[in-house]
Coordinates of C-alpha atoms and ligand atoms in Angstrom, one line a residue:
M1 CA -0.2 0.1 0.2
E2 CA 1.4 3.2 -1.0
R3 CA 1.0 5.4 1.8
T4 CA -0.4 9.2 0.9
T5 CA 0.3 10.4 4.4
T6 CA 1.8 13.6 5.4
V7 CA 4.5 13.0 8.2
I8 CA 4.9 16.3 9.8
S9 CA 9.0 16.7 9.8
P10 CA 10.5 17.1 13.9
A11 CA 11.5 21.1 12.8
D12 CA 7.7 21.1 11.7
V13 CA 6.8 19.9 15.7
D14 CA 10.0 21.8 17.4
K15 CA 8.5 25.3 15.8
Q16 CA 5.0 24.5 17.4
L17 CA 7.1 24.1 20.7
E18 CA 8.4 27.9 19.5
Y19 CA 4.5 28.9 19.4
C20 CA 3.7 27.2 22.8
R21 CA 6.8 29.8 24.4
A22 CA 5.0 32.7 22.0
V23 CA 1.8 31.9 23.9
A24 CA 3.2 31.5 27.2
G25 CA 4.8 35.3 26.8
L26 CA 1.4 37.2 24.9
M27 CA -0.8 36.3 27.8
A28 CA 0.0 39.3 30.8
W29 CA -0.6 37.4 33.7
Q30 CA 0.0 39.1 37.0
P31 CA 2.7 37.8 38.6
G32 CA 2.2 35.0 40.5
E33 CA -0.9 33.7 38.7
R34 CA -0.8 30.5 36.5
P35 CA -3.8 30.6 33.9
L36 CA -5.9 27.5 33.4
A37 CA -7.1 25.2 31.0
L38 CA -9.9 22.8 30.6
V39 CA -9.9 19.8 28.0
D40 CA -13.1 18.4 28.2
T41 CA -13.0 14.9 25.7
Y42 CA -15.9 12.5 24.4
G43 CA -15.6 9.7 22.6
C44 CA -13.2 6.4 22.0
Q45 CA -9.9 6.5 23.9
Q46 CA -7.9 7.8 20.4
N47 CA -9.8 10.9 21.6
E48 CA -8.3 10.7 25.2
A49 CA -5.2 9.6 23.3
D50 CA -5.6 13.3 21.5
S51 CA -6.4 15.4 24.5
E52 CA -3.2 14.1 26.6
R53 CA -1.7 16.1 23.4
L54 CA -3.7 18.7 24.3
R55 CA -2.3 19.0 27.2
G56 CA 1.0 18.6 26.3
Y57 CA 0.9 21.5 24.0
L58 CA -0.6 23.4 27.4
E59 CA 1.2 22.9 29.7
Q60 CA 4.5 24.0 27.2
M61 CA 1.7 27.2 27.0
G62 CA 2.6 27.6 30.6
F63 CA -1.2 26.4 31.8
G64 CA -2.6 24.6 34.7
F65 CA -5.3 22.2 34.2
T66 CA -9.1 22.7 36.2
S67 CA -12.6 20.8 35.3
D68 CA -14.4 25.0 36.3
E69 CA -14.8 26.6 33.2
E70 CA -14.9 29.7 34.7
Q71 CA -11.7 29.6 35.9
A72 CA -10.6 28.7 32.8
R73 CA -9.1 30.4 30.2
I74 CA -9.0 29.0 27.1
I75 CA -11.4 25.8 27.2
V76 CA -11.6 22.8 24.0
I77 CA -13.3 21.2 23.5
N78 CA -12.6 17.5 21.7
T79 CA -15.6 15.6 20.2
C80 CA -16.3 12.6 18.6
A81 CA -19.3 12.5 15.6
I82 CA -20.2 8.5 16.0
R83 CA -24.0 8.5 17.2
E84 CA -26.1 11.9 17.1
H85 CA -26.5 11.1 21.0
A86 CA -22.9 12.2 20.7
E87 CA -23.6 15.3 18.8
Q88 CA -26.5 16.6 20.3
R89 CA -24.5 16.8 23.9
V90 CA -21.8 18.0 23.0
F91 CA -23.6 21.0 20.9
G92 CA -25.7 21.3 23.7
N93 CA -22.5 22.3 25.7
V94 CA -20.8 24.2 23.3
G95 CA -24.3 25.9 23.5
A96 CA -24.4 26.5 26.7
L97 CA -20.7 28.2 26.5
V98 CA -22.3 31.2 25.1
H99 CA -23.7 33.4 29.0
L100 CA -19.4 31.9 30.4
K101 CA -18.1 33.8 27.3
R102 CA -20.1 37.4 27.6
R103 CA -18.6 37.3 31.5
H104 CA -15.6 36.5 30.4
P105 CA -15.2 37.1 27.0
D106 CA -10.9 36.8 26.6
T107 CA -11.7 32.8 27.5
L108 CA -10.6 31.2 24.3
I109 CA -13.6 28.9 23.4
C110 CA -12.0 25.5 20.8
L111 CA -13.9 22.5 19.4
C112 CA -11.3 19.6 17.5
G113 CA -12.4 16.1 17.3
C114 CA -13.6 14.6 15.4
M115 CA -17.4 17.0 14.5
A116 CA -14.7 19.2 14.4
Q117 CA -13.9 17.3 10.5
Q118 CA -17.6 17.4 9.5
P119 CA -18.7 20.5 6.7
H120 CA -22.5 20.4 8.4
V121 CA -20.7 21.2 11.7
V122 CA -18.4 23.7 10.5
K123 CA -21.0 25.5 9.4
K124 CA -23.9 25.4 11.7
I125 CA -20.4 26.0 14.2
R126 CA -20.0 29.3 12.2
D127 CA -23.2 30.7 11.4
S128 CA -24.9 30.0 15.1
Y129 CA -22.4 29.7 17.6
R130 CA -20.2 32.5 17.4
H131 CA -18.4 32.7 21.0
V132 CA -16.8 29.6 19.5
D133 CA -13.1 31.1 18.7
L134 CA -11.3 28.7 17.0
V135 CA -12.4 25.0 15.4
F136 CA -10.4 21.9 14.4
G137 CA -10.1 19.0 12.7
P138 CA -7.5 15.9 14.0
H139 CA -5.4 16.1 11.0
V140 CA -3.9 19.6 11.9
L141 CA -4.0 18.5 16.1
W142 CA 0.0 18.9 15.4
K143 CA -0.5 23.0 14.8
F144 CA -2.7 23.4 17.5
P145 CA -0.3 26.5 18.9
E146 CA 0.5 27.7 16.1
M147 CA -3.8 28.5 16.1
V148 CA -3.4 29.6 19.4
H149 CA -0.8 31.9 19.0
S150 CA -3.1 33.6 15.4
L151 CA -6.2 33.8 17.1
L152 CA -4.0 35.8 20.0
T153 CA -2.7 38.2 17.9
R154 CA -5.3 38.4 15.3
R155 CA -8.5 37.9 17.4
S156 CA -11.0 36.8 14.4
R157 CA -12.8 33.4 14.9
M158 CA -10.0 30.6 12.7
F159 CA -11.3 27.3 10.8
L160 CA -9.6 24.3 10.0
T161 CA -10.4 21.4 8.9
P162 CA -8.7 20.5 5.6
D163 CA -9.2 17.4 4.3
E164 CA -6.7 14.8 3.8
P165 CA -5.6 11.6 4.1
G166 CA -4.3 12.6 8.2
S167 CA -0.6 12.9 9.0
I168 CA 1.7 11.9 12.0
A169 CA 3.7 14.4 13.8
E170 CA 6.2 12.5 16.7
G171 CA 7.8 14.5 19.5
I172 CA 4.2 15.9 21.1
P173 CA 4.4 16.4 24.6
V174 CA 1.6 14.4 26.0
V175 CA -0.3 15.0 30.0
R176 CA -1.3 11.6 30.9
Q177 CA -4.5 11.4 32.6
D178 CA -3.3 8.5 34.6
K179 CA -0.4 7.3 36.0
I180 CA -1.1 3.6 36.4
R181 CA -2.9 2.5 32.6
A182 CA -1.6 5.1 28.9
W183 CA -2.6 4.4 25.7
V184 CA -0.2 4.1 22.5
S185 CA -1.4 4.5 19.1
V186 CA 0.1 2.5 17.0
M187 CA -1.7 4.1 14.0
Y188 CA -4.9 6.5 12.5
G189 CA -7.9 6.2 10.5
C190 CA -9.4 3.8 9.3
N191 CA -10.2 2.6 4.9
N192 CA -13.1 -0.4 6.1
F193 CA -15.6 2.2 5.5
C194 CA -18.7 0.4 7.3
S195 CA -21.4 1.8 5.8
Y196 CA -23.2 3.1 8.9
C197 CA -19.8 4.7 10.7
V198 CA -18.2 7.8 10.4
V199 CA -14.8 7.3 10.8
P200 CA -12.9 6.7 7.8
Y201 CA -14.4 10.3 6.5
V202 CA -13.2 12.3 10.1
R203 CA -9.8 10.9 10.5
G204 CA -9.3 9.8 7.6
R205 CA -6.7 6.8 5.9
E206 CA -5.5 4.1 8.1
R207 CA -1.4 4.7 8.4
S208 CA 1.0 2.9 11.1
R209 CA 3.9 4.6 13.3
S210 CA 7.4 3.3 12.9
P211 CA 7.3 0.5 15.8
E212 CA 10.4 2.6 16.4
D213 CA 8.7 4.6 17.3
I214 CA 6.0 2.5 18.9
L215 CA 8.8 1.1 20.9
A216 CA 10.4 3.6 22.6
E217 CA 7.5 5.7 23.9
V218 CA 6.2 1.5 25.3
R219 CA 10.4 1.2 26.8
Q220 CA 9.3 4.7 28.1
L221 CA 6.5 3.9 29.9
A222 CA 7.4 1.0 31.5
E223 CA 10.0 2.7 32.7
E224 CA 7.9 5.1 34.4
G225 CA 6.1 2.9 36.1
Y226 CA 3.1 2.2 33.8
Q227 CA 1.3 -1.3 34.1
D228 CA -2.1 -1.0 32.0
I229 CA -0.9 -0.2 28.4
T230 CA -3.0 -0.4 25.7
L231 CA -2.3 0.4 22.2
L232 CA -4.7 1.9 20.7
G233 CA -5.5 2.2 16.4
Q234 CA -9.5 1.4 14.7
N235 CA -8.3 -1.4 13.2
V236 CA -5.1 -2.7 14.4
N237 CA -5.1 -5.9 13.0
S238 CA -4.0 -3.5 9.6
Y239 CA -0.7 -2.3 11.7
G240 CA 2.1 -1.8 9.3
K241 CA 0.5 -2.6 5.9
D242 CA 1.7 0.6 5.0
L243 CA 5.4 1.1 6.4
D244 CA 8.0 0.5 4.0
E245 CA 9.5 -1.9 5.5
P246 CA 6.2 -3.8 6.4
M247 CA 5.6 -6.0 9.4
D248 CA 1.6 -6.9 10.9
F249 CA 0.7 -6.1 14.0
A250 CA 1.6 -9.8 15.8
D251 CA 4.8 -8.9 15.1
L252 CA 4.3 -5.1 17.0
L253 CA 2.1 -7.5 19.8
E254 CA 6.1 -10.2 19.8
Q255 CA 7.9 -6.8 20.6
V256 CA 6.4 -4.3 23.0
N257 CA 5.9 -7.7 25.0
A258 CA 9.7 -8.2 24.3
I259 CA 10.3 -4.5 26.7
P260 CA 11.8 -5.6 30.1
G261 CA 8.9 -5.1 33.0
D262 CA 6.0 -6.0 34.9
F263 CA 3.3 -4.1 32.8
L264 CA -0.5 -5.6 30.4
I265 CA -0.6 -5.0 27.0
R266 CA -4.1 -4.7 25.9
F267 CA -4.6 -3.4 22.7
M268 CA -7.9 -2.3 20.6
T269 CA -9.4 -2.1 18.4
S270 CA -9.3 -5.5 16.2
H271 CA -11.5 -5.9 13.3
P272 CA -12.6 -10.0 13.2
K273 CA -11.8 -9.7 8.7
D274 CA -8.0 -8.8 10.3
A275 CA -7.9 -10.7 13.7
T276 CA -6.0 -13.7 12.3
Q277 CA -4.7 -17.4 13.6
K278 CA -0.8 -15.8 13.5
L279 CA -2.3 -13.3 16.2
F280 CA -3.8 -15.5 18.5
E281 CA -0.5 -17.6 18.6
T282 CA 1.3 -14.2 19.1
M283 CA -1.5 -13.5 21.9
A284 CA -1.5 -17.2 23.4
R285 CA 2.3 -16.4 23.6
C286 CA 3.1 -13.3 24.5
E287 CA 3.1 -14.0 28.7
K288 CA 2.1 -9.9 29.4
V289 CA -0.5 -9.3 26.4
A290 CA -3.7 -9.2 28.8
P291 CA -5.7 -12.6 28.2
V292 CA -8.8 -10.8 26.4
L293 CA -9.9 -9.8 23.5
H294 CA -12.5 -6.8 21.8
L295 CA -13.6 -8.3 18.6
P296 CA -16.5 -6.4 17.5
F297 CA -19.5 -8.2 15.2
Q298 CA -21.8 -6.0 14.6
A299 CA -24.7 -7.7 13.9
G300 CA -25.3 -11.9 13.4
N301 CA -27.3 -12.3 10.6
D302 CA -25.1 -12.5 7.4
R303 CA -26.9 -10.3 4.8
I304 CA -26.5 -7.2 7.3
L305 CA -22.7 -7.5 7.6
K306 CA -22.6 -7.4 3.4
V307 CA -24.5 -4.0 4.1
M308 CA -22.4 -3.3 6.6
N309 CA -20.4 -3.4 4.5
R310 CA -18.1 -5.6 7.6
R311 CA -16.6 -8.2 5.4
H312 CA -17.1 -11.3 7.2
T313 CA -20.3 -13.6 8.0
R314 CA -20.7 -15.2 11.4
A315 CA -20.0 -18.6 10.9
E316 CA -16.1 -16.9 10.0
Y317 CA -16.8 -14.8 13.2
L318 CA -17.4 -18.3 15.0
E319 CA -14.7 -19.7 13.3
K320 CA -12.1 -17.5 14.9
I321 CA -13.7 -17.3 18.1
R322 CA -13.2 -21.2 18.1
A323 CA -9.5 -20.7 16.9
L324 CA -9.0 -18.5 19.8
R325 CA -10.8 -20.6 22.3
A326 CA -8.5 -23.8 21.8
L327 CA -5.1 -21.0 22.2
I328 CA -6.6 -19.2 25.0
P329 CA -9.2 -21.1 26.7
D330 CA -10.1 -18.8 29.2
I331 CA -9.9 -15.5 27.4
T332 CA -12.7 -12.5 28.2
L333 CA -14.1 -11.5 25.5
T334 CA -16.0 -8.7 24.3
S335 CA -17.6 -6.9 21.3
D336 CA -19.7 -3.8 19.7
I337 CA -23.4 -4.3 18.1
I338 CA -25.5 -2.2 16.8
V339 CA -29.5 -2.9 16.6
G340 CA -31.7 -1.4 13.8
F341 CA -29.9 -1.3 11.1
P342 CA -31.9 0.2 8.5
G343 CA -33.7 -2.6 7.2
E344 CA -32.9 -5.6 10.1
T345 CA -36.2 -7.4 10.8
T346 CA -36.9 -8.2 13.7
E347 CA -36.2 -12.4 12.3
E348 CA -32.4 -10.8 11.0
F349 CA -31.6 -9.5 14.7
E350 CA -32.1 -12.8 16.4
D351 CA -29.3 -13.8 15.0
T352 CA -27.7 -11.7 17.0
L353 CA -28.9 -13.0 19.9
R354 CA -27.9 -16.2 18.6
V355 CA -24.2 -15.7 18.3
L356 CA -24.6 -13.7 22.2
E357 CA -26.3 -17.5 23.1
E358 CA -23.2 -19.2 20.7
V359 CA -20.4 -16.8 21.6
R360 CA -21.7 -16.2 25.5
F361 CA -19.5 -12.9 25.5
D362 CA -18.3 -11.2 29.1
A363 CA -19.4 -7.8 28.1
L364 CA -20.9 -5.8 25.4
F365 CA -21.1 -2.7 23.8
T366 CA -24.9 -2.0 22.2
F367 CA -26.0 0.9 20.6
I368 CA -29.2 1.7 18.2
F369 CA -28.0 2.3 14.7
S370 CA -27.5 6.5 14.4
P371 CA -27.8 7.9 10.8
R372 CA -24.2 9.3 9.9
P373 CA -24.3 12.5 7.4
G374 CA -22.4 11.1 4.4
T375 CA -22.3 7.6 4.8
P376 CA -24.0 5.5 2.5
A377 CA -26.5 3.9 5.9
A378 CA -27.5 7.1 6.3
E379 CA -29.4 7.5 2.7
M380 CA -30.9 3.6 2.9
D381 CA -34.6 2.5 3.2
D382 CA -35.5 2.5 7.2
P383 CA -38.5 1.1 8.2
M384 CA -38.5 -0.7 11.4
P385 CA -41.1 1.8 14.6
R386 CA -37.9 2.6 16.5
E387 CA -40.7 1.5 19.2
E388 CA -39.3 -2.0 17.7
K389 CA -36.0 -1.2 17.8
L390 CA -36.0 -0.4 21.3
Q391 CA -38.0 -3.2 22.8
N392 CA -34.8 -5.7 20.5
F393 CA -32.8 -3.5 22.1
N394 CA -33.9 -4.9 25.5
R395 CA -33.8 -7.9 24.9
L396 CA -30.4 -8.0 23.4
T397 CA -29.4 -6.0 26.8
A398 CA -31.7 -9.0 29.2
L399 CA -29.5 -11.5 27.3
Q400 CA -25.9 -10.3 27.7
D401 CA -27.6 -8.9 31.6
A402 CA -28.2 -12.7 32.4
I403 CA -25.0 -14.0 30.3
S404 CA -22.5 -11.3 32.6
E405 CA -24.0 -11.8 35.6
E406 CA -23.5 -15.6 35.4
K407 CA -19.8 -15.4 34.4
H408 CA -19.1 -13.3 37.1
A409 CA -20.9 -14.9 39.8
A410 CA -18.4 -18.0 38.3
Y411 CA -15.9 -16.1 39.3
I412 CA -16.6 -16.5 43.0
G413 CA -14.5 -18.1 45.2
K414 CA -10.9 -18.6 43.0
T415 CA -8.5 -15.9 43.9
V416 CA -6.9 -13.5 40.3
R417 CA -4.5 -11.6 39.9
C418 CA -5.6 -7.9 40.2
L419 CA -4.3 -5.0 38.8
L420 CA -5.3 -2.4 41.7
D421 CA -6.3 0.5 39.7
G422 CA -8.4 2.7 41.7
L423 CA -10.4 4.1 44.8
S424 CA -12.7 3.3 45.8
D425 CA -16.0 6.4 44.9
D426 CA -18.3 2.8 47.2
Q427 CA -17.7 4.0 50.8
R428 CA -17.8 -0.7 51.4
Y429 CA -14.3 -0.5 49.6
D430 CA -11.3 0.6 49.5
L431 CA -10.2 0.4 46.0
T432 CA -11.0 -0.4 42.4
A433 CA -9.1 -3.2 40.7
R434 CA -9.1 -4.9 37.3
T435 CA -8.8 -8.3 36.3
P436 CA -6.7 -9.7 33.7
G437 CA -9.7 -9.5 31.4
N438 CA -10.5 -6.2 32.3
R439 CA -13.4 -7.0 34.8
L440 CA -14.3 -5.0 37.2
V441 CA -12.9 -6.1 40.3
R442 CA -13.9 -3.5 44.1
V443 CA -11.8 -4.8 46.4
V444 CA -11.4 -4.6 50.8
G445 CA -8.0 -3.4 51.3
D446 CA -4.7 -1.8 52.4
P447 CA -6.1 1.2 49.7
S448 CA -1.7 2.2 50.3
A449 CA -1.4 -1.0 47.5
L450 CA -2.7 0.8 45.3
G451 CA -0.8 0.6 42.0
Q452 CA -0.1 -2.9 42.0
F453 CA -0.8 -6.2 41.0
R454 CA -1.9 -8.7 44.0
D455 CA -3.9 -11.7 44.4
V456 CA -7.2 -11.0 45.5
K457 CA -10.2 -13.9 46.3
I458 CA -13.5 -13.0 45.0
T459 CA -15.9 -12.9 47.8
G460 CA -18.9 -11.8 45.3
A461 CA -20.6 -10.8 41.7
N462 CA -23.4 -8.9 40.2
K463 CA -23.7 -8.1 36.1
W464 CA -21.6 -4.7 35.7
S465 CA -18.8 -6.1 38.9
L466 CA -16.9 -8.3 41.2
F467 CA -16.5 -8.2 44.6
G468 CA -13.5 -9.2 46.8
E469 CA -11.1 -8.4 49.3
L470 CA -6.9 -8.6 48.6
V471 CA -5.4 -11.5 49.8
Ligands
LIG1 N1 -12.6 1.0 14.9 C1 -14.1 0.3 16.1 C2 -15.1 0.6 16.1 C3 -15.1 2.3 16.4 S1 -16.9 3.1 16.5 C4 -14.1 -0.8 15.0 O1 -14.8 -1.0 13.6 O2 -15.0 -2.4 15.8 C5 -17.3 1.8 18.1 C6 -19.1 1.3 17.8 O3 -19.6 2.3 17.6 C7 -18.7 0.6 16.9 O4 -18.0 -0.3 16.4 C8 -20.2 0.3 16.2 O5 -21.2 -0.5 17.1 C9 -20.9 1.4 16.4 N2 -21.4 2.6 16.0 C10 -20.3 2.7 14.5 N3 -21.4 4.0 13.9 C11 -22.5 3.8 14.5 C12 -24.0 4.3 14.0 N4 -23.9 5.1 13.3 N5 -24.1 4.0 14.6 C13 -24.9 3.3 15.9 N6 -23.7 2.7 16.2 C14 -22.4 3.2 16.1
LIG2 FE1 -16.2 2.9 11.6 FE2 -15.4 0.3 10.4 FE3 -12.9 1.5 10.4 FE4 -14.7 1.2 12.7 S1 -13.4 -0.9 11.3 S2 -13.6 2.7 12.7 S3 -16.7 0.5 12.5 S4 -15.2 2.3 9.2
LIG3 FE1 -16.0 8.9 18.1 FE2 -14.3 9.9 16.8 FE3 -13.7 7.8 18.1 S1 -16.2 9.7 16.0 S2 -15.0 7.0 18.2 S3 -13.8 10.4 18.9 S4 -12.3 8.4 16.0

């Protein structure tokens, strides 16, 4: 595959760091005052990872961070376009900022992320949300300091949303949100064009970071003591196809696994059509790779899968699950499902229930189809009334709840090595933890064990989580 990606040179990124210093200089703060920034993130881990880079740049500009918009001198809203509901939330929250802008006209309001890459959104913000100062798409995130600089010097609204295959920029500073878990993007964009999905339009074509850059980042995270590292991409299984020296995701996983340190490796998302026997064997062999796979199948009916342009059948999916379980019998499996795709009948939907019964996933992420402007599915006939879609959706979640509850109950009495990853907000428990398969455990025990891998005895369970005590 030919590289169509713009590779941003180290000199260009250095120039952005100069802009950071220039921005710091432009802001006339009172001595001792530290300006604050608010970064509000919607959507998936890719967006979380992008927000960590926005924070990295903001920190270089001299900002600290706040969650209180009254305190913030710059507000960055990193948006998601995957479903209409996500967009409505953003429009609601951005709309409400009009009052804040009246009180604090100098506060900069910026909107970025996947919504910003959609022409109809840009038009709406331009015409009706005039308090938004800056709109920029994911392809130009690396230029954020330069954009802030020109906002401050030119004092006019800016819209920077070029439609391009996408860029790769290394060396952008990051401020990570967590001290235990970290995201590492291995690739950006998507080439799959599932007929319902907006991601390829807003995130551009697939492009892989070089293995050297990825390995160096993981090495550094391991040295800093990160214990749970997730490799990110919309379709990690097509990693490497665009590299000058092709390598595949399984090879990359093997090399990440060889990095010294006590950490778990996760990855997402995997597309079933590209999940190979080699990947499964690598997962089974690599001791740091968590025994968990998120493998979205979206729908159980072959006709629907075809119109979704998923390019796999139900039988092929089930065969992959069988092959994987033969190698890793206790693998934790999760999936994404769309209910109410245009033209899906209730009979066809029942094929999805059959897949649930056959696979018995540990957890599911379930969605009702949402038409996305510009995607083929948004133009398809969609005769099923919303009521019926909702009924099907409820049948799906009821079935999965029962399965999750049974699967969780089977943990009771077992001792599981878990990563203690947080303090519990529920007073009856001290800590939260994750099993290797990423199930949530609420734990009684000494809070000073936070950040450690420890044996937890599972004493209870419900459909959402497990309960236990430190051994
Ligand atoms: N790249 C990942 C998923 C990205 S989006 C993959 O291919 O699996 C996450 C999930 O959102 C998808 O798996 C799908 O289940 C859901 N989704 C995407 N577009 C949607 C739409 N238009 N309506 C409802 N759900 C959608
Ligand atoms: Fe969207 Fe399909 Fe790409 Fe996933 S693989 S991001 S669902 S187009
Ligand atoms: Fe949303 Fe963009 Fe992720 S559309 S799901 S934030 S890639």
